[in-house]
Amino acid sequence: MNNLTNDINSIHDQDFIDIKYAEQKISNKEFYNCHFKSCDFNGTIFMNCEFTHCTFIECNLNNVAVNNSKFVDIEFNNCKVIGVNWTMAHWRDFMLSAPLTFKKCMINSSSFYGLALEKVIIEECRAHDVDFREANVKDGSFSHTDLRDSLFNKTNLTGVNFSEAENYDINIKNNIITNATFCRYEAVRLLSGLDINLID
């Protein structure tokens, strides 16, 4: 099955390979245990959709709109997911049964502002200029991720794994970092907001 705009609203256990749906609108679809590989959704609008136990591999999801759509136990692997405003998805009265997972992805210029995403996984990713302000990512992982220019303020980073992460700028006075894990050589960046002088 490759037609995502037909009249079938509930799609289960389907594989979508190399389909092109850039700049299109997909509305009121439920995807369960579906797998997308090498698909182009650049600029696509997902309206009132639901994705559960789905994987995206080597897909282009740049600038997708996730308007009022739900995401449960979704893994993005080696995908481009740049410029996505995740705050537009449907999170109201909805608890994730499993975290979102991004591995080896580019998620630059995206926003998770204020979202409750405990155990979210963002590993081996390029996450430049991503907004994590006021988000709850407790017990998540940013391992091996480049966080250059990403924003953390009033963010719950309790128990988060930052091992081998780099270029993060986290003010320890304005964020919760209890039991978070940092590499020693990068952890010195945490001192930048303390009004102290560092010498080599």
XYZ file of C-alpha atoms in Angstrom:
200
model
C 0.000 0.000 0.000
C 1.433 3.349 -1.022
C -1.609 5.640 -1.212
C -1.820 7.627 2.005
C -4.661 9.857 0.867
C -7.245 7.189 0.104
C -10.404 6.564 2.144
C -8.819 3.996 4.461
C -8.417 5.667 7.851
C -6.821 2.853 9.866
C -3.612 1.350 8.484
C -1.930 -1.524 10.323
C 1.282 -3.483 9.771
C 2.206 -1.865 6.468
C 5.619 -1.072 4.973
C 6.018 2.146 2.991
C 9.223 2.310 0.946
C 10.457 5.183 -1.195
C 7.124 6.995 -1.366
C 6.994 10.703 -2.226
C 4.502 12.825 -0.295
C 6.320 16.147 -0.054
C 4.147 19.226 0.475
C 0.954 17.164 0.769
C -1.718 16.943 3.471
C -2.529 13.679 5.211
C -5.551 13.870 7.505
C -7.363 11.623 9.973
C -5.165 8.570 9.469
C -4.209 6.027 12.123
C -0.936 4.154 11.557
C -0.209 1.184 13.807
C 3.028 -0.818 13.569
C 3.874 0.730 10.213
C 7.371 1.166 8.846
C 8.506 3.986 6.578
C 11.830 3.763 4.740
C 13.436 6.282 2.379
C 10.205 8.271 2.208
C 9.933 11.973 1.386
C 7.553 13.910 3.634
C 9.302 17.263 3.282
C 6.805 19.983 4.219
C 3.949 17.487 4.608
C 1.034 18.384 6.880
C -0.146 15.605 9.206
C -3.551 16.678 10.495
C -5.345 14.704 13.234
C -3.249 11.609 12.564
C -2.072 8.979 15.021
C 1.191 7.023 14.810
C 1.665 4.111 17.209
C 4.655 1.706 17.282
C 5.966 3.044 13.974
C 9.496 3.476 12.606
C 10.936 5.963 10.137
C 14.264 5.023 8.548
C 16.277 7.329 6.274
C 13.226 9.536 5.706
C 12.985 13.248 4.952
C 10.588 14.818 7.457
C 11.943 18.353 7.295
C 9.409 21.031 8.165
C 6.533 18.598 8.617
C 3.508 19.936 10.459
C 2.167 17.642 13.173
C -1.089 19.474 13.803
C -3.120 17.737 16.516
C -1.436 14.410 15.684
C -0.432 11.782 18.261
C 2.888 9.952 18.448
C 3.372 6.881 20.651
C 6.501 4.710 20.663
C 7.940 6.182 17.481
C 11.540 5.694 16.337
C 13.282 7.910 13.819
C 16.539 6.416 12.586
C 18.951 8.268 10.308
C 16.226 10.749 9.360
C 16.097 14.462 8.656
C 13.512 15.929 11.037
C 14.500 19.589 10.874
C 12.270 22.515 11.763
C 9.443 20.557 13.410
C 7.281 22.265 16.026
C 6.379 19.282 18.198
C 4.275 21.476 20.466
C 1.575 21.430 17.778
C 1.028 17.694 18.215
C -1.732 16.317 20.435
C -0.321 15.978 23.952
C -3.382 17.072 25.943
C -4.620 14.460 28.420
C -2.315 12.022 26.710
C 0.531 10.182 28.372
C 3.204 8.516 26.282
C 3.342 4.787 26.862
C 6.879 4.824 25.487
C 9.273 7.614 24.527
C 10.011 9.174 21.196
C 13.345 7.984 19.873
C 15.693 9.800 17.513
C 18.904 8.016 16.525
C 21.501 9.424 14.120
C 19.020 12.085 13.043
C 19.193 15.775 12.233
C 16.583 17.595 14.335
C 17.905 21.148 14.084
C 15.606 24.141 14.662
C 12.839 22.052 16.225
C 10.793 22.834 19.332
C 9.885 20.671 22.315
C 9.014 23.707 24.429
C 7.083 22.812 27.583
C 6.442 19.196 26.606
C 6.360 16.258 29.023
C 8.621 13.758 27.265
C 10.140 11.617 29.982
C 12.635 9.038 28.700
C 12.896 10.667 25.284
C 15.941 9.356 23.407
C 18.000 11.682 21.201
C 21.238 9.840 20.524
C 24.030 10.437 18.007
C 22.004 13.313 16.608
C 22.672 16.819 15.395
C 20.348 18.968 17.506
C 21.380 22.538 16.778
C 19.090 25.370 17.887
C 16.475 23.069 19.420
C 14.113 24.502 22.045
C 13.925 22.355 25.199
C 12.850 25.188 27.505
C 10.411 24.180 30.270
C 10.303 20.621 28.919
C 10.401 17.524 31.111
C 12.887 15.063 29.619
C 13.562 13.231 32.878
C 15.533 9.986 32.455
C 16.074 10.685 28.768
C 19.277 10.404 26.782
C 21.236 12.920 24.700
C 24.255 10.649 24.407
C 26.712 11.503 21.584
C 24.478 14.395 20.440
C 25.661 17.813 19.297
C 23.474 20.369 21.110
C 25.014 23.560 19.739
C 22.833 26.635 20.406
C 19.994 24.557 21.854
C 17.937 26.176 24.595
C 17.551 24.847 28.146
C 15.694 26.909 30.731
C 13.523 25.546 33.544
C 14.072 22.168 31.908
C 13.778 18.996 33.973
C 16.971 17.106 33.125
C 16.832 14.759 36.110
C 18.694 11.553 35.352
C 19.401 12.523 31.738
C 22.380 10.868 30.062
C 24.665 13.475 28.448
C 27.611 11.096 28.006
C 29.687 12.110 24.961
C 27.213 14.914 24.202
C 28.846 18.167 23.148
C 28.337 21.909 22.757
C 25.499 22.148 25.281
C 24.896 25.353 27.213
C 23.018 24.548 30.417
C 22.737 27.003 33.290
C 22.763 24.817 36.398
C 20.907 27.503 38.361
C 17.961 27.568 35.961
C 17.572 23.868 35.205
C 17.122 20.659 37.208
C 20.115 18.379 36.606
C 19.929 16.031 39.608
C 21.564 12.673 38.847
C 22.266 13.652 35.245
C 25.382 12.106 33.689
C 28.073 14.214 32.015
C 31.555 13.495 30.672
C 34.209 15.241 32.749
C 35.819 17.121 29.866
C 32.483 18.570 28.700
C 30.995 19.138 32.172
C 33.164 22.235 32.576
C 30.612 23.940 30.322
C 28.177 23.774 33.244
C 30.301 26.307 35.109
C 29.826 29.044 32.528
C 26.769 30.479 34.292
C 28.370 30.776 37.734
C 30.163 34.101 37.300
C 33.545 32.552 38.002
C 36.846 32.745 36.179
C 38.260 29.574 34.675
C 41.952 29.152 33.884
C 43.765 26.437 31.975
